[in-house]
Coordinates of C-alpha atoms in Angstrom, one line a residue:
G30 CA 70.8 83.0 66.3
E31 CA 71.7 79.6 64.8
R32 CA 74.0 78.9 67.8
S33 CA 71.4 79.6 70.5
R34 CA 68.8 77.5 68.7
A35 CA 71.2 74.6 68.3
S36 CA 72.1 74.9 72.0
M37 CA 68.4 74.8 73.0
L38 CA 67.9 71.7 70.8
A39 CA 71.0 70.1 72.3
R40 CA 69.6 70.5 75.8
S41 CA 66.3 69.1 74.8
S42 CA 67.9 66.1 73.1
A43 CA 68.9 64.6 76.4
A44 CA 65.4 63.1 76.6
S45 CA 65.2 62.3 72.9
P46 CA 67.9 60.4 71.0
N47 CA 66.1 61.0 67.8
L48 CA 66.2 64.7 68.4
A49 CA 69.9 64.5 69.0
A50 CA 70.4 62.8 65.6
R51 CA 68.3 65.6 64.0
V52 CA 70.5 68.3 65.7
V53 CA 73.7 66.7 64.2
L54 CA 72.2 66.4 60.8
M55 CA 70.7 70.0 60.8
T56 CA 74.1 71.3 61.9
S57 CA 75.9 69.5 59.1
V58 CA 73.4 70.7 56.5
A59 CA 73.7 74.3 57.7
T60 CA 77.5 74.3 57.4
P61 CA 78.5 71.9 54.6
R62 CA 82.1 70.8 54.2
P63 CA 84.0 72.9 51.6
P64 CA 84.8 70.9 48.5
R65 CA 88.1 69.2 48.0
V66 CA 89.7 70.3 44.7
L67 CA 92.3 68.6 42.6
F68 CA 93.8 71.2 40.3
M69 CA 95.6 70.2 37.0
H70 CA 97.8 73.0 35.9
G71 CA 98.8 74.3 32.5
L72 CA 101.8 73.4 30.4
E73 CA 104.0 76.3 31.5
S74 CA 102.6 76.5 35.1
G75 CA 103.1 74.4 38.1
A76 CA 102.0 73.5 41.6
F77 CA 102.5 77.1 42.8
G78 CA 101.0 78.9 39.8
S79 CA 98.5 81.7 40.2
K80 CA 95.4 79.6 39.8
A81 CA 96.7 76.8 42.2
R82 CA 97.5 79.4 44.9
W83 CA 94.2 81.2 44.4
L84 CA 92.2 77.9 44.7
S85 CA 94.3 76.9 47.8
E86 CA 93.2 80.1 49.5
R87 CA 89.6 79.2 49.1
F88 CA 89.4 75.4 49.2
E89 CA 91.2 72.3 50.3
T90 CA 93.3 72.0 47.2
A91 CA 95.8 69.6 45.8
A92 CA 97.9 70.7 42.8
P93 CA 100.4 68.0 41.9
D94 CA 103.3 69.2 39.8
Q95 CA 103.1 67.5 36.4
Q96 CA 106.8 68.3 35.7
V97 CA 105.9 69.4 32.2
S98 CA 106.8 72.3 29.9
A99 CA 107.1 72.7 26.2
Y100 CA 110.4 74.7 26.6
N101 CA 112.1 73.8 29.8
P102 CA 114.4 70.7 29.4
L103 CA 114.6 70.3 33.2
R104 CA 110.9 69.4 33.4
R105 CA 111.1 65.6 33.2
N106 CA 107.7 65.0 31.6
G107 CA 108.2 67.6 28.9
P108 CA 109.5 67.0 25.4
M109 CA 112.4 69.4 25.3
A110 CA 115.2 67.3 26.8
A111 CA 114.5 64.5 24.3
C112 CA 114.3 67.0 21.4
L113 CA 117.6 68.6 22.3
A114 CA 119.2 65.1 22.5
Y115 CA 117.7 64.4 19.1
V116 CA 119.1 67.6 17.5
F117 CA 122.6 67.2 19.1
S118 CA 122.9 63.6 18.2
F119 CA 122.0 64.1 14.5
G120 CA 124.2 67.3 14.5
A121 CA 127.2 65.3 15.7
A122 CA 126.5 62.6 13.2
A123 CA 126.3 65.1 10.4
R124 CA 129.6 66.8 11.4
Y125 CA 131.3 63.5 11.8
A126 CA 130.2 62.2 8.3
G127 CA 130.8 65.5 6.6
G128 CA 130.4 66.2 2.9
S129 CA 127.3 65.0 1.1
I130 CA 126.6 62.2 3.6
G131 CA 126.6 64.9 6.4
L132 CA 124.1 67.0 4.4
S133 CA 121.9 63.9 4.0
V134 CA 122.0 63.2 7.7
A135 CA 121.1 66.8 8.5
G136 CA 118.2 66.7 6.0
L137 CA 116.9 63.5 7.5
A138 CA 117.1 65.1 11.0
S139 CA 115.2 68.1 9.8
A140 CA 112.5 66.0 8.2
G141 CA 112.0 63.9 11.3
L142 CA 112.0 66.7 13.9
V143 CA 108.3 67.5 13.7
P144 CA 107.2 63.8 13.9
F145 CA 109.6 63.3 16.8
L146 CA 108.2 66.3 18.6
Q147 CA 104.7 65.0 18.0
W148 CA 105.6 61.7 19.6
R149 CA 107.3 63.4 22.6
M150 CA 104.2 65.5 23.2
R151 CA 102.0 62.4 23.2
V152 CA 104.4 60.8 25.7
A153 CA 104.2 63.9 27.8
M154 CA 100.4 63.6 27.8
R155 CA 100.5 60.0 28.7
R156 CA 102.9 60.6 31.6
C157 CA 100.7 63.5 33.0
V158 CA 97.6 61.4 32.8
A159 CA 99.3 58.5 34.7
L160 CA 100.5 61.0 37.3
M161 CA 96.9 62.4 37.7
E162 CA 95.4 58.9 37.9
V163 CA 97.5 58.4 41.0
A164 CA 96.6 61.8 42.4
L165 CA 92.9 61.2 41.9
R166 CA 93.0 57.9 43.8
R167 CA 95.2 59.5 46.6
E168 CA 93.4 62.8 47.0
K169 CA 89.8 61.7 46.4
P170 CA 88.6 65.1 45.3
D171 CA 85.1 66.4 45.1
V172 CA 85.8 68.6 42.1
V173 CA 88.5 68.6 39.4
V174 CA 89.6 71.9 38.0
G175 CA 91.9 71.8 34.9
S176 CA 93.5 74.7 33.1
S177 CA 94.7 74.5 29.5
W178 CA 97.0 71.5 29.3
G179 CA 95.5 70.4 32.6
G180 CA 92.0 70.6 31.1
A181 CA 93.1 68.2 28.3
V182 CA 94.7 65.9 30.9
A183 CA 91.4 65.9 32.8
L184 CA 89.5 65.0 29.7
K185 CA 91.9 62.1 29.1
C186 CA 91.4 61.0 32.7
I187 CA 87.6 61.0 32.2
E188 CA 87.9 59.2 28.9
Q189 CA 90.0 56.4 30.5
G190 CA 87.6 56.1 33.5
Y191 CA 89.9 57.6 36.2
W192 CA 87.4 60.3 37.0
A193 CA 83.6 60.6 36.6
G194 CA 82.8 63.4 39.0
P195 CA 82.3 67.1 38.5
A196 CA 85.0 68.9 36.5
V197 CA 85.5 72.6 35.6
L198 CA 87.8 72.9 32.6
L199 CA 89.3 76.3 31.7
A200 CA 90.2 76.5 28.0
P201 CA 91.1 72.8 27.7
A202 CA 93.9 72.5 25.2
I203 CA 92.5 69.8 22.9
S204 CA 94.3 71.6 20.1
A205 CA 96.6 74.6 19.6
R206 CA 97.0 77.6 17.3
G207 CA 100.0 78.6 15.3
V208 CA 103.2 76.6 14.9
W209 CA 102.4 74.5 18.0
N210 CA 99.4 73.0 16.1
L211 CA 102.0 71.0 14.1
A212 CA 103.2 69.1 17.2
W213 CA 100.2 69.4 19.6
P214 CA 98.7 66.0 20.7
S215 CA 95.3 67.0 19.5
F216 CA 92.6 64.5 20.3
E217 CA 88.9 63.8 20.3
P218 CA 87.9 62.4 23.7
E219 CA 85.4 59.6 23.9
L220 CA 83.4 60.3 27.0
P221 CA 80.7 58.3 28.7
A222 CA 77.4 60.3 28.5
A223 CA 77.0 60.4 32.3
A224 CA 80.5 61.7 32.9
A225 CA 80.3 64.2 30.0
A226 CA 77.2 65.7 31.6
R227 CA 79.3 66.6 34.7
V228 CA 81.9 68.5 32.8
L229 CA 81.7 72.3 32.6
V230 CA 84.0 74.0 30.0
V231 CA 84.8 77.7 30.3
Q232 CA 86.2 79.2 27.2
G233 CA 87.1 82.7 26.2
D234 CA 86.2 83.8 22.6
R235 CA 89.5 85.7 22.3
D236 CA 91.7 82.8 23.1
D237 CA 94.9 83.1 21.1
T238 CA 96.3 79.6 22.2
V239 CA 93.4 77.2 22.0
P240 CA 91.0 77.5 19.0
F241 CA 87.7 78.7 20.2
E242 CA 85.7 77.0 17.5
R243 CA 87.3 73.6 18.2
V244 CA 86.2 73.8 21.9
V245 CA 82.7 74.9 21.1
D246 CA 82.3 72.1 18.5
L247 CA 83.7 69.6 21.0
C248 CA 81.2 70.7 23.7
R249 CA 78.3 70.5 21.2
R250 CA 79.1 67.0 19.9
K251 CA 80.1 65.5 23.2
G252 CA 77.4 66.9 25.4
L253 CA 79.7 69.1 27.6
R254 CA 78.3 72.2 29.2
L255 CA 79.9 75.4 28.0
E256 CA 80.3 78.8 29.5
V257 CA 81.6 81.4 27.0
V258 CA 83.5 84.4 28.4
E259 CA 83.1 87.3 25.9
G260 CA 86.4 88.9 25.4
G261 CA 88.1 86.2 27.5
D262 CA 91.7 85.3 26.7
H263 CA 93.5 82.0 27.2
R264 CA 94.4 82.4 30.9
L265 CA 91.0 83.7 31.9
V266 CA 92.5 85.3 35.0
G267 CA 90.4 88.4 35.0
A268 CA 87.2 86.6 34.3
M269 CA 87.7 83.7 36.8
L270 CA 89.9 85.1 39.6
G271 CA 88.8 88.7 39.5
P272 CA 86.4 90.5 41.9
T273 CA 83.5 88.3 41.0
E274 CA 85.4 85.2 42.0
R275 CA 83.6 83.3 39.3
L276 CA 85.8 80.2 39.5
A277 CA 85.1 79.8 43.2
Q278 CA 81.4 80.0 42.5
L279 CA 81.6 77.4 39.7
V280 CA 83.5 75.0 42.0
R281 CA 80.8 75.4 44.7
D282 CA 78.0 75.0 42.2
E283 CA 79.4 71.9 40.7
Y284 CA 80.1 70.4 44.1
Q285 CA 76.6 71.2 45.4
S286 CA 74.9 69.9 42.3
S287 CA 76.7 66.5 42.7
A288 CA 76.3 66.2 46.5
P289 CA 73.5 63.8 47.6
S290 CA 70.5 65.5 49.0
P291 CA 70.3 65.3 52.8
S292 CA 67.3 63.6 54.2
I293 CA 65.9 63.2 57.7
S294 CA 64.1 60.0 58.6

């Protein structure tokens, strides 16, 4: 077996330093180090979400909590605490003023709510990108995996030069469907060609959260590789974490394709 052959080579290497070096190199090539993964979670997920836990069981994985949510006011990087303060402050002002002035204040508050929410969502994105910049420098991952909001954060990190390595992005939330499209911090990332070529996007064609067509168009125009999951929803749990363990294979493939080829001199 491999162990006995390595043992024989090791005994022979006592007379040959060059052979000893070859034994070390051959052993490292035969059993490569598993990739280190930095996972960027979705908007309503966290450091202990299903994908973060699944990846941690298979790779050395860091999954920093972005402290973000569209609905939970206790998540400090989310928009909801500021939006509630906005509504309560204008509501108090309207009640205090009363009469026609109070109605005017209430109308002003209603008209400004959507722009205010848009601003707070952009703030949330900036804060998450800043948090991930620190994580990228600290963790030094081999592969970045981003899901939904985390995929959009990863694209921002690539755009701003914080990451240029392999990335697997699951349904990156560059836009949103329905009412959230009014406030979503939609964007068109400007990516260096070399970095874009190292990005693999996985997108379900039945995604009810992120517009499928927008993602396909982005990949086509920006040179991102695209894997379409037929019948895939937004979370892609069955397709990526199911029996085929497709996500693990993608992580390994991206890591191996980016690793330098070993050579023996």
